[in-house]
Tab-separated table of C-alpha atoms and ligand atoms in Angstrom:
chain	number	residue	atom	x	y	z
D	1	MET	CA	106.189	125.922	87.347
D	2	LYS	CA	106.529	123.490	90.248
D	3	ILE	CA	103.089	122.444	91.455
D	4	ALA	CA	102.440	120.160	94.444
D	5	VAL	CA	99.249	118.529	95.666
D	6	TYR	CA	98.736	118.013	99.407
D	7	PRO	CA	95.905	115.487	99.728
D	8	GLY	CA	94.109	114.453	102.889
D	9	SER	CA	90.874	114.184	104.828
D	10	PHE	CA	91.522	117.320	106.911
D	11	ASP	CA	88.738	116.374	109.312
D	12	PRO	CA	89.415	119.086	110.507
D	13	ILE	CA	92.600	120.889	109.451
D	14	THR	CA	95.012	121.271	112.402
D	15	ASN	CA	98.066	123.436	113.023
D	16	GLY	CA	100.135	120.379	112.053
D	17	HIS	CA	98.543	120.328	108.587
D	18	LEU	CA	98.937	124.094	108.329
D	19	ASP	CA	102.627	123.856	109.228
D	20	VAL	CA	103.115	121.346	106.391
D	21	ILE	CA	101.184	123.603	103.964
D	22	GLU	CA	103.368	126.604	104.896
D	23	ARG	CA	106.555	124.572	104.374
D	24	ALA	CA	105.302	123.301	101.010
D	25	ALA	CA	104.327	126.834	99.948
D	26	ARG	CA	107.964	127.882	100.415
D	27	LEU	CA	109.237	124.990	98.279
D	28	PHE	CA	106.794	124.991	95.378
D	29	ASN	CA	105.419	127.700	93.093
D	30	LYS	CA	101.917	126.501	93.743
D	31	VAL	CA	100.361	124.163	96.328
D	32	VAL	CA	96.915	122.643	95.896
D	33	VAL	CA	95.410	121.376	99.150
D	34	ALA	CA	93.099	118.609	97.954
D	35	VAL	CA	90.330	117.435	100.251
D	36	SER	CA	89.343	113.845	99.659
D	37	ARG	CA	85.641	113.343	99.020
D	38	ASN	CA	85.889	109.596	99.663
D	39	PRO	CA	82.250	108.746	100.491
D	40	GLU	CA	83.253	105.382	101.988
D	41	LYS	CA	85.173	107.019	104.805
D	42	GLN	CA	83.151	108.262	107.765
D	43	HIS	CA	83.911	111.914	108.413
D	44	PHE	CA	83.041	114.061	111.389
D	45	PHE	CA	82.739	117.245	109.342
D	46	ALA	CA	80.834	117.387	106.088
D	47	PHE	CA	82.955	117.745	102.995
D	48	GLY	CA	81.989	121.399	102.417
D	49	GLU	CA	82.843	122.313	106.007
D	50	ARG	CA	86.287	120.697	105.786
D	51	LEU	CA	86.952	122.622	102.589
D	52	GLU	CA	85.710	125.929	104.003
D	53	MET	CA	87.801	125.645	107.193
D	54	ILE	CA	90.961	125.119	105.098
D	55	LYS	CA	90.123	128.074	102.854
D	56	LEU	CA	89.716	130.334	105.897
D	57	SER	CA	93.035	129.074	107.311
D	58	VAL	CA	95.268	129.643	104.266
D	59	THR	CA	94.252	133.163	103.247
D	60	HIS	CA	97.758	134.421	104.171
D	61	LEU	CA	99.369	132.058	101.637
D	62	LYS	CA	99.007	133.517	98.163
D	63	ASN	CA	100.284	130.471	96.249
D	64	VAL	CA	97.976	127.983	97.999
D	65	THR	CA	94.599	126.947	96.604
D	66	VAL	CA	92.021	124.558	98.032
D	67	ASP	CA	90.252	121.970	95.935
D	68	SER	CA	88.702	118.524	96.229
D	69	PHE	CA	89.190	115.189	94.552
D	70	ASP	CA	87.682	111.759	94.325
D	71	GLY	CA	88.919	108.707	92.527
D	72	LEU	CA	92.593	107.929	92.142
D	73	LEU	CA	94.942	110.514	93.594
D	74	VAL	CA	97.521	110.047	90.816
D	75	ASP	CA	94.880	110.817	88.156
D	76	TYR	CA	94.007	114.009	89.990
D	77	VAL	CA	97.681	114.991	90.347
D	78	ARG	CA	98.231	114.444	86.617
D	79	ALA	CA	95.148	116.514	85.775
D	80	LYS	CA	96.521	119.368	87.892
D	81	LYS	CA	99.830	119.096	85.980
D	82	ALA	CA	101.581	118.614	89.318
D	83	ARG	CA	104.769	116.617	89.730
D	84	ALA	CA	104.720	116.146	93.484
D	85	ILE	CA	102.453	114.813	96.201
D	86	VAL	CA	103.146	116.309	99.616
D	87	ARG	CA	102.483	114.287	102.751
D	88	GLY	CA	103.256	115.134	106.348
D	89	LEU	CA	105.173	112.926	108.724
D	90	ARG	CA	104.775	112.994	112.450
D	91	ALA	CA	106.193	109.970	114.238
D	92	VAL	CA	107.341	106.540	113.062
D	93	SER	CA	103.738	105.441	113.397
D	94	ASP	CA	102.939	107.317	110.163
D	95	PHE	CA	105.721	105.631	108.262
D	96	ASP	CA	104.298	102.199	107.305
D	97	TYR	CA	101.107	103.570	105.817
D	98	GLU	CA	102.800	106.497	104.057
D	99	PHE	CA	105.570	104.249	102.677
D	100	GLN	CA	103.035	101.794	101.271
D	101	MET	CA	100.966	104.545	99.710
D	102	ALA	CA	103.960	106.358	98.216
D	103	LEU	CA	105.295	103.176	96.602
D	104	THR	CA	101.871	102.209	95.277
D	105	ASN	CA	101.425	105.653	93.754
D	106	ARG	CA	104.913	105.494	92.274
D	107	ARG	CA	104.089	102.147	90.679
D	108	MET	CA	101.010	103.692	89.052
D	109	ALA	CA	102.637	107.001	88.131
D	110	PRO	CA	106.469	106.843	88.115
D	111	GLN	CA	106.786	110.485	87.040
D	112	ILE	CA	105.100	111.761	90.232
D	113	GLU	CA	107.239	112.066	93.371
D	114	THR	CA	105.910	111.911	96.917
D	115	VAL	CA	107.650	114.462	99.103
D	116	PHE	CA	107.496	114.067	102.885
D	117	LEU	CA	107.692	117.114	105.072
D	118	MET	CA	108.288	116.893	108.789
D	119	THR	CA	106.075	119.024	110.908
D	120	ASP	CA	107.426	121.299	113.598
D	121	TYR	CA	108.060	119.306	116.793
D	122	ARG	CA	105.312	121.331	118.486
D	123	TYR	CA	102.730	119.585	116.287
D	124	SER	CA	104.293	116.149	116.024
D	125	TYR	CA	101.773	114.592	118.400
D	126	LEU	CA	98.782	116.376	116.917
D	127	SER	CA	96.013	114.601	115.019
D	128	SER	CA	92.540	115.536	113.841
D	129	SER	CA	91.011	112.728	115.902
D	130	PHE	CA	92.674	113.971	119.087
D	131	VAL	CA	91.362	117.470	118.452
D	132	LYS	CA	87.824	116.134	117.938
D	133	GLN	CA	87.953	114.144	121.186
D	134	ILE	CA	89.166	117.130	123.193
D	135	ALA	CA	86.500	119.398	121.684
D	136	ASP	CA	83.849	116.756	122.325
D	137	LEU	CA	84.809	116.690	126.003
D	138	GLY	CA	84.537	120.464	126.223
D	139	GLY	CA	88.289	121.180	126.128
D	140	ASP	CA	89.940	124.215	124.578
D	141	VAL	CA	91.477	123.345	121.221
D	142	SER	CA	92.577	126.848	120.240
D	143	THR	CA	96.301	126.028	120.470
D	144	PHE	CA	95.894	122.993	118.198
D	145	VAL	CA	93.870	124.338	115.300
D	146	PRO	CA	93.565	127.517	113.195
D	147	PRO	CA	91.063	130.093	114.582
D	148	ALA	CA	88.377	129.191	112.018
D	149	VAL	CA	88.374	125.598	113.261
D	150	ALA	CA	88.469	126.576	116.933
D	151	ARG	CA	85.376	128.736	116.419
D	152	ARG	CA	83.607	125.884	114.672
D	153	LEU	CA	84.511	123.404	117.389
D	154	LYS	CA	83.556	125.589	120.322
D	155	LYS	CA	81.151	123.761	122.536
D	156	GLY	CA	77.610	124.209	121.383
D	157	ALA	CA	78.637	125.328	117.904
D	158	ARG	CA	77.485	122.067	116.391
U	201	ADP	P1	94.539	111.033	105.362
U	201	ADP	O1	93.179	110.496	105.667
U	201	ADP	O2	94.827	111.111	103.885
U	201	ADP	O3	95.673	110.430	106.148
U	201	ADP	P2	94.832	113.368	107.068
U	201	ADP	O4	94.081	114.647	106.987
U	201	ADP	O5	94.699	112.574	108.307
U	201	ADP	O6	94.425	112.578	105.767
U	201	ADP	O7	96.386	113.655	106.844
U	201	ADP	C1	96.884	114.226	105.677
U	201	ADP	C2	98.411	114.253	105.745
U	201	ADP	O8	98.838	115.145	106.764
U	201	ADP	C3	99.048	112.912	106.081
U	201	ADP	O9	100.260	112.791	105.363
U	201	ADP	C4	99.325	113.005	107.556
U	201	ADP	O10	100.412	112.188	107.940
U	201	ADP	C5	99.678	114.463	107.670
U	201	ADP	N1	99.456	114.985	109.018
U	201	ADP	C6	98.374	114.891	109.806
U	201	ADP	N2	98.555	115.515	110.995
U	201	ADP	C7	99.810	116.024	110.942
U	201	ADP	C8	100.637	116.758	111.860
U	201	ADP	N3	100.222	117.068	113.089
U	201	ADP	N4	101.853	117.078	111.447
U	201	ADP	C9	102.296	116.731	110.211
U	201	ADP	N5	101.610	116.040	109.325
U	201	ADP	C10	100.380	115.686	109.678
């Protein structure tokens, strides 16, 4: 059984994240999307909302589950009996941070591999912060995010 964990803030989930989840779901028997609880990080959406929006967006993927974690990611991955951490790559700008994190995690848990999946080029510029800014300014974000997120972000919904 090949299990992968896809960790992140997902604040909120975008079509770029979803594209990575769909790719991972084709590669692994089971994919756990793990929302970081990290109370030190300032989030736009409350933890429960981030989780709920992902759940509503992955209903078509039968081997994907949504969960949360706090503490060390490698401890969580071990507890889930997963062998791989999935991360998404957009542009070179993601590389430094992802490289550092992957090597640090490998140092702590050599048996866990980080697997990088490239998003479709249509989403390579897309980020959660961009989506939030556009929504905040009253723009239409429906081409950037799954329908559940678009509904939530619609002006006046907050
Ligand atoms: P974190 O705070 O852990 O970086 P994010 O939710 O911002 O959490 O991102 C989670 C993962 O998804 C990261 O590996 C990030 O590079 C990747 N990611 C974010 N947006 C996209 C996108 N548009 N296409 C592909 N990967 C993405």
